[in-house]
Amino acid sequence: MPDDQKKGLGDLSDDQVKDVLTVCNTIIPQIEATFTLFVEDETEIAEGDLVSLSVKMTRTNLQAPGQQAPPVHAPYFPAQKLESWWILISSKDGPLILAEKISNRNRKLEHRVKFVAPPRAGKYAFVVDLKSADYIGLDIRSHVTMTVVPAAQLPEYKPHQEDLELDDEPTLFEQVMSANVDDSSDDDDDDDDDDTNKKGGNISVGDDDDDFDAPNESLSEAERRRRQAKRLKQRRKIKDSSSD
């Protein structure tokens, strides 16, 4: 329908008509949305799973790929307001499950919200509402269903023997902490050596492991093993140098 034949425009001035058409065609959002329920990296939804709801929105009133939604048309509002939406998920019976704000203003976007699947297996229906925080009459409502399978039906994970052996390997954090402990211990040993030499004491290198292998409750098993290995290497160097 031509603009001059649209209802309500006949009594407006040219500037007013231009303003109305600009707001309706380019500023007020025209939204297309799809909603999908899933569990990441899984093909089914089990009891108590962390479920993701993917909300994909397209602002069809925007044409350029990188274009963003303009500020809200609110000429009497005291400050500039940016467009935003709310995603609401509720059960079929009505209780609200969650509500989350969407502030992304891109032409195309995907927003994900997460909630826990019901604790019992069965088929469930949910109501998803996409509500504009700025305009009246633009809300979108959709119904989504979810089939929850018993957790006992999921395949049992059996780790490989090599994976179990990795539990004995120190993590990167443990390696870093072990290196820090060893460095500080070496500094303390050097200070003790200097004090002993100044007092005329002697340092003996023997086979007694009590000083090196004394348990330290503050160290992890990996740190203790690495400290012992470093001590043994130091002893071998001392013994090799003395034998030469």
Tab-separated table of C-alpha atoms in Angstrom:
chain	number	residue	atom	x	y	z
A	1	MET	CA	0.000	0.000	0.000
A	2	PRO	CA	1.374	3.451	-0.893
A	3	ASP	CA	2.375	5.584	2.072
A	4	ASP	CA	-0.159	8.293	1.250
A	5	GLN	CA	-2.991	5.732	1.499
A	6	LYS	CA	-2.010	4.375	4.910
A	7	LYS	CA	-4.560	5.024	7.624
A	8	GLY	CA	-3.788	7.948	9.902
A	9	LEU	CA	-1.233	9.662	7.667
A	10	GLY	CA	-3.661	11.814	5.728
A	11	ASP	CA	-4.052	14.383	8.487
A	12	LEU	CA	-0.312	14.771	9.131
A	13	SER	CA	2.115	17.225	7.661
A	14	ASP	CA	4.860	16.076	5.321
A	15	ASP	CA	7.461	16.301	8.081
A	16	GLN	CA	5.263	14.299	10.426
A	17	VAL	CA	4.646	11.638	7.791
A	18	LYS	CA	8.372	11.394	7.150
A	19	ASP	CA	9.061	11.012	10.855
A	20	VAL	CA	6.401	8.293	11.253
A	21	LEU	CA	7.696	6.305	8.279
A	22	THR	CA	11.289	6.582	9.458
A	23	VAL	CA	10.367	5.271	12.895
A	24	CYS	CA	8.204	2.438	11.566
A	25	ASN	CA	10.555	1.282	8.807
A	26	THR	CA	14.004	1.717	10.315
A	27	ILE	CA	13.857	2.296	14.083
A	28	ILE	CA	11.147	0.063	15.538
A	29	PRO	CA	12.609	-3.467	15.446
A	30	GLN	CA	11.141	-6.177	13.275
A	31	ILE	CA	12.250	-9.461	14.826
A	32	GLU	CA	12.455	-13.028	13.588
A	33	ALA	CA	13.437	-15.542	16.290
A	34	THR	CA	13.986	-19.278	16.706
A	35	PHE	CA	14.371	-21.239	19.960
A	36	THR	CA	16.246	-24.539	20.437
A	37	LEU	CA	16.810	-26.689	23.531
A	38	PHE	CA	19.925	-28.872	23.768
A	39	VAL	CA	22.769	-30.102	25.954
A	40	GLU	CA	26.224	-29.154	24.721
A	41	ASP	CA	28.180	-32.002	23.104
A	42	GLU	CA	25.327	-34.461	23.726
A	43	THR	CA	22.582	-35.959	21.601
A	44	GLU	CA	20.026	-36.347	24.384
A	45	ILE	CA	18.852	-34.599	27.525
A	46	ALA	CA	19.079	-36.630	30.724
A	47	GLU	CA	17.724	-36.096	34.218
A	48	GLY	CA	19.430	-33.153	35.906
A	49	ASP	CA	21.391	-32.120	32.791
A	50	LEU	CA	22.407	-28.502	32.284
A	51	VAL	CA	20.183	-27.515	29.368
A	52	SER	CA	20.915	-24.628	27.007
A	53	LEU	CA	18.230	-22.616	25.258
A	54	SER	CA	19.580	-21.051	22.082
A	55	VAL	CA	17.776	-17.873	21.036
A	56	LYS	CA	18.620	-16.762	17.502
A	57	MET	CA	17.356	-13.321	16.564
A	58	THR	CA	17.389	-11.399	13.283
A	59	ARG	CA	16.417	-7.735	13.028
A	60	THR	CA	14.909	-7.681	9.550
A	61	ASN	CA	14.516	-3.893	9.619
A	62	LEU	CA	18.326	-3.637	9.410
A	63	GLN	CA	19.892	-4.312	6.038
A	64	ALA	CA	23.664	-3.888	6.327
A	65	PRO	CA	25.516	-6.939	7.777
A	66	GLY	CA	27.380	-4.934	10.446
A	67	GLN	CA	24.526	-2.593	11.256
A	68	GLN	CA	23.285	-2.292	14.846
A	69	ALA	CA	19.920	-1.338	16.246
A	70	PRO	CA	19.550	2.445	16.569
A	71	PRO	CA	18.611	4.095	19.865
A	72	VAL	CA	15.025	3.653	20.977
A	73	HIS	CA	12.559	6.168	19.594
A	74	ALA	CA	11.603	7.958	22.809
A	75	PRO	CA	11.546	11.714	22.111
A	76	TYR	CA	10.264	12.556	25.599
A	77	PHE	CA	12.690	10.329	27.495
A	78	PRO	CA	15.335	12.434	29.305
A	79	ALA	CA	18.293	10.376	27.981
A	80	GLN	CA	19.244	8.157	25.076
A	81	LYS	CA	18.002	4.583	25.518
A	82	LEU	CA	19.444	1.553	23.753
A	83	GLU	CA	17.298	-1.327	22.590
A	84	SER	CA	17.153	-4.440	24.779
A	85	TRP	CA	15.050	-7.577	25.171
A	86	TRP	CA	14.149	-10.077	27.874
A	87	ILE	CA	14.000	-13.842	27.437
A	88	LEU	CA	11.581	-15.549	29.842
A	89	ILE	CA	11.219	-19.306	30.286
A	90	SER	CA	8.301	-20.752	32.200
A	91	SER	CA	6.704	-24.148	32.576
A	92	LYS	CA	3.451	-24.976	30.878
A	93	ASP	CA	1.642	-24.497	34.190
A	94	GLY	CA	2.940	-20.965	34.551
A	95	PRO	CA	5.790	-20.731	37.130
A	96	LEU	CA	8.707	-18.687	35.846
A	97	ILE	CA	11.959	-20.663	35.544
A	98	LEU	CA	14.341	-17.900	34.557
A	99	ALA	CA	14.564	-14.422	33.049
A	100	GLU	CA	17.614	-12.958	31.349
A	101	LYS	CA	18.276	-9.684	29.550
A	102	ILE	CA	19.583	-9.503	25.973
A	103	SER	CA	21.537	-6.318	25.258
A	104	ASN	CA	23.201	-7.354	21.991
A	105	ARG	CA	22.161	-4.879	19.271
A	106	ASN	CA	23.612	-6.668	16.228
A	107	ARG	CA	21.481	-7.445	13.208
A	108	LYS	CA	21.942	-11.198	13.791
A	109	LEU	CA	22.725	-12.670	17.172
A	110	GLU	CA	22.567	-15.827	19.239
A	111	HIS	CA	21.980	-15.702	22.982
A	112	ARG	CA	22.093	-18.784	25.219
A	113	VAL	CA	20.562	-19.250	28.623
A	114	LYS	CA	21.012	-22.304	30.824
A	115	PHE	CA	18.811	-24.106	33.309
A	116	VAL	CA	18.685	-27.531	34.911
A	117	ALA	CA	16.575	-30.265	33.340
A	118	PRO	CA	13.792	-31.826	35.429
A	119	PRO	CA	14.912	-34.552	37.851
A	120	ARG	CA	12.556	-37.161	36.400
A	121	ALA	CA	12.394	-38.620	32.908
A	122	GLY	CA	9.500	-37.673	30.662
A	123	LYS	CA	8.299	-35.177	28.083
A	124	TYR	CA	8.081	-31.545	29.182
A	125	ALA	CA	6.663	-28.423	27.559
A	126	PHE	CA	7.938	-24.899	28.166
A	127	VAL	CA	6.766	-21.429	27.191
A	128	VAL	CA	9.423	-19.051	25.868
A	129	ASP	CA	8.661	-15.333	25.737
A	130	LEU	CA	10.873	-12.812	23.972
A	131	LYS	CA	9.766	-9.433	25.290
A	132	SER	CA	10.850	-5.977	24.213
A	133	ALA	CA	11.985	-3.757	27.078
A	134	ASP	CA	11.155	-0.653	25.031
A	135	TYR	CA	8.135	-1.146	22.764
A	136	ILE	CA	4.627	-2.508	23.239
A	137	GLY	CA	3.226	-5.118	20.884
A	138	LEU	CA	6.491	-6.646	19.642
A	139	ASP	CA	6.652	-9.624	22.010
A	140	ILE	CA	7.174	-13.116	20.601
A	141	ARG	CA	5.881	-16.267	22.322
A	142	SER	CA	6.880	-19.811	21.422
A	143	HIS	CA	6.289	-23.285	22.872
A	144	VAL	CA	9.197	-25.729	23.057
A	145	THR	CA	9.242	-29.346	24.203
A	146	MET	CA	11.980	-31.434	25.778
A	147	THR	CA	12.235	-35.188	26.222
A	148	VAL	CA	14.252	-36.165	29.298
A	149	VAL	CA	15.747	-39.669	29.392
A	150	PRO	CA	16.714	-41.532	32.601
A	151	ALA	CA	20.284	-40.954	33.649
A	152	ALA	CA	20.684	-44.717	34.060
A	153	GLN	CA	20.343	-45.136	30.280
A	154	LEU	CA	23.447	-43.090	29.552
A	155	PRO	CA	26.547	-45.106	28.586
A	156	GLU	CA	28.920	-45.635	31.482
A	157	TYR	CA	32.262	-43.946	31.059
A	158	LYS	CA	35.230	-46.259	31.609
A	159	PRO	CA	38.557	-44.428	31.614
A	160	HIS	CA	41.521	-45.963	29.825
A	161	GLN	CA	44.375	-47.215	31.970
A	162	GLU	CA	46.659	-44.542	30.536
A	163	ASP	CA	44.122	-41.888	31.588
A	164	LEU	CA	44.139	-43.269	35.125
A	165	GLU	CA	47.929	-43.091	35.193
A	166	LEU	CA	47.722	-39.407	34.352
A	167	ASP	CA	46.275	-38.843	37.815
A	168	ASP	CA	49.767	-39.518	39.185
A	169	GLU	CA	51.320	-36.873	36.960
A	170	PRO	CA	51.672	-33.373	38.425
A	171	THR	CA	49.552	-30.647	36.937
A	172	LEU	CA	51.075	-27.475	35.512
A	173	PHE	CA	50.130	-25.640	38.696
A	174	GLU	CA	51.848	-28.285	40.822
A	175	GLN	CA	54.976	-28.075	38.660
A	176	VAL	CA	55.131	-24.305	39.028
A	177	MET	CA	54.556	-24.490	42.762
A	178	SER	CA	57.190	-27.220	43.086
A	179	ALA	CA	59.722	-25.087	41.256
A	180	ASN	CA	58.986	-22.148	43.554
A	181	VAL	CA	59.383	-24.334	46.651
A	182	ASP	CA	62.672	-25.762	45.370
A	183	ASP	CA	64.066	-22.313	44.572
A	184	SER	CA	63.227	-20.979	48.011
A	185	SER	CA	64.641	-24.131	49.612
A	186	ASP	CA	67.909	-23.772	47.698
A	187	ASP	CA	68.253	-20.176	48.860
A	188	ASP	CA	67.722	-21.253	52.455
A	189	ASP	CA	70.331	-24.001	52.069
A	190	ASP	CA	72.869	-21.526	50.702
A	191	ASP	CA	72.280	-19.228	53.668
A	192	ASP	CA	72.728	-22.112	56.070
A	193	ASP	CA	75.957	-23.127	54.326
A	194	ASP	CA	77.374	-19.629	54.646
A	195	ASP	CA	76.506	-19.476	58.340
A	196	THR	CA	78.110	-22.853	58.971
A	197	ASN	CA	81.307	-21.971	57.136
A	198	LYS	CA	81.590	-18.728	59.074
A	199	LYS	CA	81.358	-20.663	62.340
A	200	GLY	CA	83.976	-23.185	61.216
A	201	GLY	CA	81.531	-26.011	60.821
A	202	ASN	CA	81.865	-28.835	58.310
A	203	ILE	CA	79.309	-30.141	55.835
A	204	SER	CA	79.363	-33.880	55.318
A	205	VAL	CA	77.898	-35.623	52.312
A	206	GLY	CA	76.802	-39.108	53.215
A	207	ASP	CA	74.127	-41.631	52.518
A	208	ASP	CA	71.799	-40.482	55.288
A	209	ASP	CA	68.506	-39.478	53.658
A	210	ASP	CA	66.808	-38.131	56.772
A	211	ASP	CA	67.440	-34.465	55.952
A	212	PHE	CA	66.305	-34.823	52.360
A	213	ASP	CA	63.344	-37.118	52.724
A	214	ALA	CA	61.808	-35.664	55.857
A	215	PRO	CA	58.072	-35.416	55.272
A	216	ASN	CA	56.618	-31.990	54.691
A	217	GLU	CA	52.867	-31.837	55.196
A	218	SER	CA	52.586	-28.638	53.156
A	219	LEU	CA	53.816	-30.378	49.984
A	220	SER	CA	51.700	-32.420	47.648
A	221	GLU	CA	52.765	-35.918	46.676
A	222	ALA	CA	53.945	-34.678	43.285
A	223	GLU	CA	55.922	-31.850	44.871
A	224	ARG	CA	57.533	-34.217	47.387
A	225	ARG	CA	58.599	-36.618	44.640
A	226	ARG	CA	60.050	-33.857	42.516
A	227	ARG	CA	61.972	-32.440	45.478
A	228	GLN	CA	63.444	-35.869	46.236
A	229	ALA	CA	64.459	-36.316	42.599
A	230	LYS	CA	66.204	-32.971	42.576
A	231	ARG	CA	68.029	-33.787	45.808
A	232	LEU	CA	69.247	-37.094	44.390
A	233	LYS	CA	70.560	-35.342	41.300
A	234	GLN	CA	72.443	-32.895	43.481
A	235	ARG	CA	74.007	-35.738	45.461
A	236	ARG	CA	75.111	-37.536	42.322
A	237	LYS	CA	76.813	-34.372	41.099
A	238	ILE	CA	78.608	-33.957	44.433
A	239	LYS	CA	79.697	-37.595	44.489
A	240	ASP	CA	80.873	-37.485	40.876
A	241	SER	CA	82.895	-34.354	41.500
A	242	SER	CA	84.484	-35.810	44.652
A	243	SER	CA	85.416	-39.056	42.907
A	244	ASP	CA	87.183	-37.097	40.144
